[in-house]
Amino acid sequence: MSSKLIIALDYPTAEQALHFVKNLSPECCKLKVGFELFVAAGPDFVKRLVDQGYDVFLDLKFHDIPNTVASACRSAANLGVWMMNVHASGSDKMMAAAKQALLQIDSPAKLIAVTVLTSMDKEQLALSNVTLAPEEQVKSLAQLTQKSGLDGVVCSAQEAKMLRETLGKDFLLVTPGIRPQGADIGDQSRVMTPAAASKAGVSYIVVGRPITQSANPLDVIDQINIDMS
Ligand code: C5P
């Protein structure tokens, strides 16, 4: 069965990331490449992971006018990535244009949206004249994402149950802020274990430091895959 674990490759260089990846296999996990590594290592690095057989989530959170985002998604798809994301606040038109661009490609990549950044609280939303409570804004943008034809959203595990009930069983919920039992919380605040996230209905979990900084990453990965099955 395909792993529901996406490992966040939050490394500053391709060398460090590849040193970590060489002990993994595409059967045990998927890989996420975000801003830090993409800016440092570039598209060739992403292609290299794809050529090794990995499902790669390119986490670049595109946010621009519809034509520009659609073109960026097309370029990302040409790298062979499995999944990519945009900001839902870029509008239904932007999301639909991005999805249409991907649908023109054979075996299109999955497209998900970020709703409200988890670093934003009620006060910060109010500064942008968003007066809804953060969880209501998350729900509203997730519904807009679904109406725009996207495959899912990035969400916190705390929002997963509500979003699963609202958006149905096939909508992807991709969830960071996951900590195995006993792991260091680090700078995350509201965390959930892999088993609890699975029970809450998440489709995939994103885990970084509890694996990348572990003395025995393969043991942590095995345990997470068991907890999520
Ligand atoms: O090391 P850790 O498990 O906290 O890494 C979580 C990953 O998920 C990081 O790459 C982080 O940027 C990303 N992320 C997050 N919270 C969000 C969105 C993305 O932690 N709301």
PDB file of C-alpha atoms and ligand atoms in Angstrom:
ATOM      1  CA  MET A   1       0.000   0.000   0.000  1.00  0.00           C
ATOM      2  CA  SER A   2       1.236   3.494  -0.864  1.00  0.00           C
ATOM      3  CA  SER A   3       2.677   5.410   2.123  1.00  0.00           C
ATOM      4  CA  LYS A   4       0.672   8.286   3.594  1.00  0.00           C
ATOM      5  CA  LEU A   5       3.869   9.833   4.940  1.00  0.00           C
ATOM      6  CA  ILE A   6       5.417  12.865   3.218  1.00  0.00           C
ATOM      7  CA  ILE A   7       8.853  13.725   4.602  1.00  0.00           C
ATOM      8  CA  ALA A   8       9.683  17.469   4.561  1.00  0.00           C
ATOM      9  CA  LEU A   9      13.202  17.756   3.092  1.00  0.00           C
ATOM     10  CA  ASP A  10      13.982  21.019   4.877  1.00  0.00           C
ATOM     11  CA  TYR A  11      17.699  21.128   4.061  1.00  0.00           C
ATOM     12  CA  PRO A  12      19.774  24.089   2.816  1.00  0.00           C
ATOM     13  CA  THR A  13      21.657  22.167   0.100  1.00  0.00           C
ATOM     14  CA  ALA A  14      21.085  19.349  -2.383  1.00  0.00           C
ATOM     15  CA  GLU A  15      24.064  17.459  -0.919  1.00  0.00           C
ATOM     16  CA  GLN A  16      22.566  17.366   2.575  1.00  0.00           C
ATOM     17  CA  ALA A  17      19.159  16.361   1.249  1.00  0.00           C
ATOM     18  CA  LEU A  18      20.598  13.591  -0.946  1.00  0.00           C
ATOM     19  CA  HIS A  19      22.721  12.302   1.932  1.00  0.00           C
ATOM     20  CA  PHE A  20      19.489  11.825   3.914  1.00  0.00           C
ATOM     21  CA  VAL A  21      17.477  10.430   0.968  1.00  0.00           C
ATOM     22  CA  LYS A  22      20.037   7.756   0.086  1.00  0.00           C
ATOM     23  CA  ASN A  23      18.863   5.614   3.024  1.00  0.00           C
ATOM     24  CA  LEU A  24      15.183   5.847   2.027  1.00  0.00           C
ATOM     25  CA  SER A  25      13.056   4.125  -0.589  1.00  0.00           C
ATOM     26  CA  PRO A  26      10.035   5.385  -2.573  1.00  0.00           C
ATOM     27  CA  GLU A  27       7.907   2.629  -1.010  1.00  0.00           C
ATOM     28  CA  CYS A  28       8.336   3.952   2.541  1.00  0.00           C
ATOM     29  CA  CYS A  29       7.559   7.645   1.983  1.00  0.00           C
ATOM     30  CA  LYS A  30       6.905  10.557  -0.332  1.00  0.00           C
ATOM     31  CA  LEU A  31       9.128  13.670  -0.263  1.00  0.00           C
ATOM     32  CA  LYS A  32       8.318  17.368   0.076  1.00  0.00           C
ATOM     33  CA  VAL A  33      10.568  20.040  -1.429  1.00  0.00           C
ATOM     34  CA  GLY A  34       9.851  23.549  -0.153  1.00  0.00           C
ATOM     35  CA  PHE A  35      11.230  27.042  -0.743  1.00  0.00           C
ATOM     36  CA  GLU A  36      14.556  26.623   1.062  1.00  0.00           C
ATOM     37  CA  LEU A  37      15.698  23.570  -0.866  1.00  0.00           C
ATOM     38  CA  PHE A  38      14.119  24.555  -4.196  1.00  0.00           C
ATOM     39  CA  VAL A  39      15.786  27.971  -4.213  1.00  0.00           C
ATOM     40  CA  ALA A  40      19.126  26.381  -3.297  1.00  0.00           C
ATOM     41  CA  ALA A  41      19.022  23.221  -5.400  1.00  0.00           C
ATOM     42  CA  GLY A  42      16.645  24.025  -8.265  1.00  0.00           C
ATOM     43  CA  PRO A  43      14.510  22.026 -10.692  1.00  0.00           C
ATOM     44  CA  ASP A  44      17.254  19.537 -11.593  1.00  0.00           C
ATOM     45  CA  PHE A  45      17.319  18.379  -7.997  1.00  0.00           C
ATOM     46  CA  VAL A  46      13.548  17.835  -8.052  1.00  0.00           C
ATOM     47  CA  LYS A  47      13.882  15.848 -11.294  1.00  0.00           C
ATOM     48  CA  ARG A  48      16.569  13.739  -9.686  1.00  0.00           C
ATOM     49  CA  LEU A  49      14.201  12.706  -6.877  1.00  0.00           C
ATOM     50  CA  VAL A  50      11.458  11.974  -9.427  1.00  0.00           C
ATOM     51  CA  ASP A  51      13.900   9.859 -11.468  1.00  0.00           C
ATOM     52  CA  GLN A  52      14.683   7.875  -8.313  1.00  0.00           C
ATOM     53  CA  GLY A  53      11.002   6.912  -8.216  1.00  0.00           C
ATOM     54  CA  TYR A  54       9.792   9.262  -5.466  1.00  0.00           C
ATOM     55  CA  ASP A  55       6.400  10.933  -5.356  1.00  0.00           C
ATOM     56  CA  VAL A  56       7.465  14.567  -4.879  1.00  0.00           C
ATOM     57  CA  PHE A  57       5.254  17.265  -3.367  1.00  0.00           C
ATOM     58  CA  LEU A  58       6.555  20.615  -4.646  1.00  0.00           C
ATOM     59  CA  ASP A  59       5.509  22.987  -1.851  1.00  0.00           C
ATOM     60  CA  LEU A  60       5.945  26.407  -3.479  1.00  0.00           C
ATOM     61  CA  LYS A  61       2.490  27.834  -2.627  1.00  0.00           C
ATOM     62  CA  PHE A  62       2.006  29.796  -5.865  1.00  0.00           C
ATOM     63  CA  HIS A  63       0.033  33.058  -5.476  1.00  0.00           C
ATOM     64  CA  ASP A  64      -0.231  35.404  -8.484  1.00  0.00           C
ATOM     65  CA  ILE A  65      -2.594  36.270 -11.339  1.00  0.00           C
ATOM     66  CA  PRO A  66      -4.351  33.245 -12.929  1.00  0.00           C
ATOM     67  CA  ASN A  67      -2.227  33.119 -16.087  1.00  0.00           C
ATOM     68  CA  THR A  68       1.058  33.279 -14.171  1.00  0.00           C
ATOM     69  CA  VAL A  69       0.043  30.616 -11.660  1.00  0.00           C
ATOM     70  CA  ALA A  70      -1.265  28.330 -14.402  1.00  0.00           C
ATOM     71  CA  SER A  71       2.067  28.660 -16.235  1.00  0.00           C
ATOM     72  CA  ALA A  72       4.048  27.983 -13.050  1.00  0.00           C
ATOM     73  CA  CYS A  73       1.972  24.850 -12.401  1.00  0.00           C
ATOM     74  CA  ARG A  74       2.599  23.669 -15.967  1.00  0.00           C
ATOM     75  CA  SER A  75       6.345  24.139 -15.461  1.00  0.00           C
ATOM     76  CA  ALA A  76       6.194  22.245 -12.163  1.00  0.00           C
ATOM     77  CA  ALA A  77       4.239  19.416 -13.790  1.00  0.00           C
ATOM     78  CA  ASN A  78       6.925  19.139 -16.466  1.00  0.00           C
ATOM     79  CA  LEU A  79       9.353  18.193 -13.680  1.00  0.00           C
ATOM     80  CA  GLY A  80       7.194  15.125 -13.050  1.00  0.00           C
ATOM     81  CA  VAL A  81       6.099  16.063  -9.538  1.00  0.00           C
ATOM     82  CA  TRP A  82       3.237  14.166  -7.887  1.00  0.00           C
ATOM     83  CA  MET A  83       1.638  17.126  -6.115  1.00  0.00           C
ATOM     84  CA  MET A  84       1.942  20.935  -5.925  1.00  0.00           C
ATOM     85  CA  ASN A  85       0.087  23.772  -4.225  1.00  0.00           C
ATOM     86  CA  VAL A  86      -1.281  27.295  -4.584  1.00  0.00           C
ATOM     87  CA  HIS A  87      -2.860  29.811  -2.191  1.00  0.00           C
ATOM     88  CA  ALA A  88      -6.673  29.558  -2.133  1.00  0.00           C
ATOM     89  CA  SER A  89      -6.814  33.308  -1.403  1.00  0.00           C
ATOM     90  CA  GLY A  90      -5.597  33.844  -4.986  1.00  0.00           C
ATOM     91  CA  SER A  91      -9.270  33.294  -6.044  1.00  0.00           C
ATOM     92  CA  ASP A  92     -11.433  30.635  -7.675  1.00  0.00           C
ATOM     93  CA  LYS A  93     -10.337  31.918 -11.108  1.00  0.00           C
ATOM     94  CA  MET A  94      -6.685  31.443 -10.255  1.00  0.00           C
ATOM     95  CA  MET A  95      -7.227  27.949  -8.859  1.00  0.00           C
ATOM     96  CA  ALA A  96      -9.396  26.860 -11.794  1.00  0.00           C
ATOM     97  CA  ALA A  97      -6.823  28.171 -14.305  1.00  0.00           C
ATOM     98  CA  ALA A  98      -4.079  26.213 -12.538  1.00  0.00           C
ATOM     99  CA  LYS A  99      -6.159  23.031 -12.529  1.00  0.00           C
ATOM    100  CA  GLN A 100      -7.046  23.433 -16.215  1.00  0.00           C
ATOM    101  CA  ALA A 101      -3.360  23.825 -17.083  1.00  0.00           C
ATOM    102  CA  LEU A 102      -2.580  20.561 -15.275  1.00  0.00           C
ATOM    103  CA  LEU A 103      -5.463  18.663 -16.854  1.00  0.00           C
ATOM    104  CA  GLN A 104      -3.913  19.236 -20.275  1.00  0.00           C
ATOM    105  CA  ILE A 105      -0.977  17.035 -19.259  1.00  0.00           C
ATOM    106  CA  ASP A 106      -0.956  13.206 -19.265  1.00  0.00           C
ATOM    107  CA  SER A 107      -1.338  11.831 -15.700  1.00  0.00           C
ATOM    108  CA  PRO A 108      -1.750  15.322 -14.155  1.00  0.00           C
ATOM    109  CA  ALA A 109      -0.167  16.171 -10.827  1.00  0.00           C
ATOM    110  CA  LYS A 110      -2.445  16.640  -7.837  1.00  0.00           C
ATOM    111  CA  LEU A 111      -3.188  20.259  -7.029  1.00  0.00           C
ATOM    112  CA  ILE A 112      -4.003  21.357  -3.488  1.00  0.00           C
ATOM    113  CA  ALA A 113      -4.420  24.764  -1.851  1.00  0.00           C
ATOM    114  CA  VAL A 114      -3.268  26.461   1.312  1.00  0.00           C
ATOM    115  CA  THR A 115      -6.275  28.090   3.024  1.00  0.00           C
ATOM    116  CA  VAL A 116      -5.155  30.217   5.995  1.00  0.00           C
ATOM    117  CA  LEU A 117      -1.493  30.007   6.999  1.00  0.00           C
ATOM    118  CA  THR A 118      -1.315  28.466  10.469  1.00  0.00           C
ATOM    119  CA  SER A 119       0.911  31.376  11.503  1.00  0.00           C
ATOM    120  CA  MET A 120      -2.091  33.741  11.042  1.00  0.00           C
ATOM    121  CA  ASP A 121      -4.349  34.350  14.044  1.00  0.00           C
ATOM    122  CA  LYS A 122      -7.637  36.245  14.380  1.00  0.00           C
ATOM    123  CA  GLU A 123      -5.893  39.601  14.891  1.00  0.00           C
ATOM    124  CA  GLN A 124      -3.698  39.192  11.829  1.00  0.00           C
ATOM    125  CA  LEU A 125      -6.657  38.187   9.668  1.00  0.00           C
ATOM    126  CA  ALA A 126      -8.525  41.280  10.907  1.00  0.00           C
ATOM    127  CA  LEU A 127      -5.645  43.467   9.680  1.00  0.00           C
ATOM    128  CA  SER A 128      -6.492  42.181   6.170  1.00  0.00           C
ATOM    129  CA  ASN A 129     -10.183  42.919   6.840  1.00  0.00           C
ATOM    130  CA  VAL A 130     -11.020  39.235   7.247  1.00  0.00           C
ATOM    131  CA  THR A 131     -13.500  39.296  10.092  1.00  0.00           C
ATOM    132  CA  LEU A 132     -14.397  35.583  10.109  1.00  0.00           C
ATOM    133  CA  ALA A 133     -12.837  33.416  12.806  1.00  0.00           C
ATOM    134  CA  PRO A 134      -9.778  31.579  11.396  1.00  0.00           C
ATOM    135  CA  GLU A 135     -11.592  28.193  11.368  1.00  0.00           C
ATOM    136  CA  GLU A 136     -14.540  29.699   9.472  1.00  0.00           C
ATOM    137  CA  GLN A 137     -12.180  31.274   6.963  1.00  0.00           C
ATOM    138  CA  VAL A 138     -10.413  27.900   6.557  1.00  0.00           C
ATOM    139  CA  LYS A 139     -13.760  26.197   5.891  1.00  0.00           C
ATOM    140  CA  SER A 140     -14.880  28.868   3.439  1.00  0.00           C
ATOM    141  CA  LEU A 141     -11.609  28.791   1.450  1.00  0.00           C
ATOM    142  CA  ALA A 142     -11.570  24.972   1.480  1.00  0.00           C
ATOM    143  CA  GLN A 143     -15.090  24.961  -0.007  1.00  0.00           C
ATOM    144  CA  LEU A 144     -13.946  27.452  -2.656  1.00  0.00           C
ATOM    145  CA  THR A 145     -10.966  25.173  -3.377  1.00  0.00           C
ATOM    146  CA  GLN A 146     -13.258  22.211  -3.909  1.00  0.00           C
ATOM    147  CA  LYS A 147     -15.636  24.222  -6.133  1.00  0.00           C
ATOM    148  CA  SER A 148     -12.633  25.319  -8.208  1.00  0.00           C
ATOM    149  CA  GLY A 149     -11.912  21.657  -9.001  1.00  0.00           C
ATOM    150  CA  LEU A 150      -8.761  21.163  -6.924  1.00  0.00           C
ATOM    151  CA  ASP A 151      -7.887  17.872  -5.253  1.00  0.00           C
ATOM    152  CA  GLY A 152      -7.547  19.031  -1.668  1.00  0.00           C
ATOM    153  CA  VAL A 153      -6.081  21.417   0.886  1.00  0.00           C
ATOM    154  CA  VAL A 154      -3.201  21.699   3.305  1.00  0.00           C
ATOM    155  CA  CYS A 155      -4.751  21.882   6.774  1.00  0.00           C
ATOM    156  CA  SER A 156      -3.923  21.500  10.432  1.00  0.00           C
ATOM    157  CA  ALA A 157      -4.877  18.212  12.036  1.00  0.00           C
ATOM    158  CA  GLN A 158      -7.264  20.125  14.310  1.00  0.00           C
ATOM    159  CA  GLU A 159      -9.255  21.196  11.231  1.00  0.00           C
ATOM    160  CA  ALA A 160      -9.217  17.763   9.583  1.00  0.00           C
ATOM    161  CA  LYS A 161     -12.364  16.284  11.152  1.00  0.00           C
ATOM    162  CA  MET A 162     -14.497  19.328  10.323  1.00  0.00           C
ATOM    163  CA  LEU A 163     -13.123  19.514   6.768  1.00  0.00           C
ATOM    164  CA  ARG A 164     -13.597  15.777   6.190  1.00  0.00           C
ATOM    165  CA  GLU A 165     -17.250  16.086   7.245  1.00  0.00           C
ATOM    166  CA  THR A 166     -17.782  19.208   5.107  1.00  0.00           C
ATOM    167  CA  LEU A 167     -15.925  18.179   1.956  1.00  0.00           C
ATOM    168  CA  GLY A 168     -16.492  14.429   1.690  1.00  0.00           C
ATOM    169  CA  LYS A 169     -14.278  11.377   1.659  1.00  0.00           C
ATOM    170  CA  ASP A 170     -12.350  11.950  -1.587  1.00  0.00           C
ATOM    171  CA  PHE A 171     -11.014  15.460  -0.912  1.00  0.00           C
ATOM    172  CA  LEU A 172      -7.326  15.345   0.060  1.00  0.00           C
ATOM    173  CA  LEU A 173      -6.360  16.687   3.477  1.00  0.00           C
ATOM    174  CA  VAL A 174      -2.583  17.108   3.769  1.00  0.00           C
ATOM    175  CA  THR A 175      -1.441  17.850   7.282  1.00  0.00           C
ATOM    176  CA  PRO A 176       1.795  19.166   8.829  1.00  0.00           C
ATOM    177  CA  GLY A 177       2.309  19.771  12.565  1.00  0.00           C
ATOM    178  CA  ILE A 178       2.521  16.035  13.272  1.00  0.00           C
ATOM    179  CA  ARG A 179       4.593  14.656  16.122  1.00  0.00           C
ATOM    180  CA  PRO A 180       4.988  10.956  16.966  1.00  0.00           C
ATOM    181  CA  GLN A 181       4.324  10.142  20.634  1.00  0.00           C
ATOM    182  CA  GLY A 182       7.173  11.562  22.756  1.00  0.00           C
ATOM    183  CA  ALA A 183       8.846  13.556  19.930  1.00  0.00           C
ATOM    184  CA  ASP A 184      10.127  17.087  20.471  1.00  0.00           C
ATOM    185  CA  ILE A 185       7.399  19.611  19.535  1.00  0.00           C
ATOM    186  CA  GLY A 186       9.940  22.242  18.375  1.00  0.00           C
ATOM    187  CA  ASP A 187       8.287  25.420  17.086  1.00  0.00           C
ATOM    188  CA  GLN A 188       4.953  23.760  16.238  1.00  0.00           C
ATOM    189  CA  SER A 189       2.186  24.615  18.695  1.00  0.00           C
ATOM    190  CA  ARG A 190      -0.916  22.464  18.198  1.00  0.00           C
ATOM    191  CA  VAL A 191       0.430  19.052  17.257  1.00  0.00           C
ATOM    192  CA  MET A 192      -1.180  15.639  16.744  1.00  0.00           C
ATOM    193  CA  THR A 193       0.221  12.106  16.572  1.00  0.00           C
ATOM    194  CA  PRO A 194       0.138  10.185  13.259  1.00  0.00           C
ATOM    195  CA  ALA A 195      -2.473   7.767  14.623  1.00  0.00           C
ATOM    196  CA  ALA A 196      -4.754  10.587  15.820  1.00  0.00           C
ATOM    197  CA  ALA A 197      -4.365  12.425  12.505  1.00  0.00           C
ATOM    198  CA  SER A 198      -5.301   9.254  10.630  1.00  0.00           C
ATOM    199  CA  LYS A 199      -8.372   8.851  12.843  1.00  0.00           C
ATOM    200  CA  ALA A 200      -9.314  12.500  12.177  1.00  0.00           C
ATOM    201  CA  GLY A 201      -9.445  11.672   8.451  1.00  0.00           C
ATOM    202  CA  VAL A 202      -6.228  13.155   7.032  1.00  0.00           C
ATOM    203  CA  SER A 203      -5.064  11.735   3.682  1.00  0.00           C
ATOM    204  CA  TYR A 204      -1.325  12.428   4.052  1.00  0.00           C
ATOM    205  CA  ILE A 205       0.832  13.741   6.872  1.00  0.00           C
ATOM    206  CA  VAL A 206       3.902  15.963   6.444  1.00  0.00           C
ATOM    207  CA  VAL A 207       6.686  15.251   8.938  1.00  0.00           C
ATOM    208  CA  GLY A 208      10.098  16.906   8.995  1.00  0.00           C
ATOM    209  CA  ARG A 209      12.381  17.155  11.994  1.00  0.00           C
ATOM    210  CA  PRO A 210      11.084  14.158  13.991  1.00  0.00           C
ATOM    211  CA  ILE A 211      12.477  12.080  11.104  1.00  0.00           C
ATOM    212  CA  THR A 212      15.311  14.160   9.623  1.00  0.00           C
ATOM    213  CA  GLN A 213      16.860  14.862  13.042  1.00  0.00           C
ATOM    214  CA  SER A 214      16.344  11.383  14.448  1.00  0.00           C
ATOM    215  CA  ALA A 215      19.288   9.083  15.149  1.00  0.00           C
ATOM    216  CA  ASN A 216      17.203   6.278  13.576  1.00  0.00           C
ATOM    217  CA  PRO A 217      15.048   7.808  10.827  1.00  0.00           C
ATOM    218  CA  LEU A 218      14.076   4.433   9.350  1.00  0.00           C
ATOM    219  CA  ASP A 219      12.640   3.269  12.688  1.00  0.00           C
ATOM    220  CA  VAL A 220      10.561   6.463  12.988  1.00  0.00           C
ATOM    221  CA  ILE A 221       9.344   6.044   9.385  1.00  0.00           C
ATOM    222  CA  ASP A 222       8.372   2.391   9.945  1.00  0.00           C
ATOM    223  CA  GLN A 223       6.454   3.259  13.098  1.00  0.00           C
ATOM    224  CA  ILE A 224       4.606   6.123  11.379  1.00  0.00           C
ATOM    225  CA  ASN A 225       3.642   3.867   8.464  1.00  0.00           C
ATOM    226  CA  ILE A 226       2.279   1.332  10.942  1.00  0.00           C
ATOM    227  CA  ASP A 227       0.395   4.042  12.857  1.00  0.00           C
ATOM    228  CA  MET A 228      -1.156   5.381   9.632  1.00  0.00           C
ATOM    229  CA  SER A 229      -2.214   2.006   8.192  1.00  0.00           C
TER     230      SER A 229
HETATM  231  O1  C5P B   1       9.851  19.704  10.994  1.00  0.00           O
HETATM  232  P1  C5P B   1       8.347  19.766  10.915  1.00  0.00           P
HETATM  233  O2  C5P B   1       7.691  18.392  11.036  1.00  0.00           O
HETATM  234  O3  C5P B   1       7.746  20.768  11.856  1.00  0.00           O
HETATM  235  O4  C5P B   1       8.075  20.249   9.417  1.00  0.00           O
HETATM  236  C1  C5P B   1       6.796  20.545   8.940  1.00  0.00           C
HETATM  237  C2  C5P B   1       6.856  20.963   7.509  1.00  0.00           C
HETATM  238  O5  C5P B   1       5.557  21.372   7.106  1.00  0.00           O
HETATM  239  C3  C5P B   1       7.783  22.145   7.228  1.00  0.00           C
HETATM  240  O6  C5P B   1       8.303  21.981   5.907  1.00  0.00           O
HETATM  241  C4  C5P B   1       6.845  23.343   7.283  1.00  0.00           C
HETATM  242  O7  C5P B   1       7.287  24.407   6.489  1.00  0.00           O
HETATM  243  C5  C5P B   1       5.567  22.733   6.711  1.00  0.00           C
HETATM  244  N1  C5P B   1       4.340  23.431   7.130  1.00  0.00           N
HETATM  245  C6  C5P B   1       3.962  23.589   8.447  1.00  0.00           C
HETATM  246  N2  C5P B   1       2.796  24.238   8.763  1.00  0.00           N
HETATM  247  C7  C5P B   1       2.027  24.710   7.791  1.00  0.00           C
HETATM  248  C8  C5P B   1       2.368  24.562   6.465  1.00  0.00           C
HETATM  249  C9  C5P B   1       3.558  23.901   6.157  1.00  0.00           C
HETATM  250  O8  C5P B   1       4.652  23.128   9.350  1.00  0.00           O
HETATM  251  N3  C5P B   1       0.884  25.295   8.109  1.00  0.00           N
END
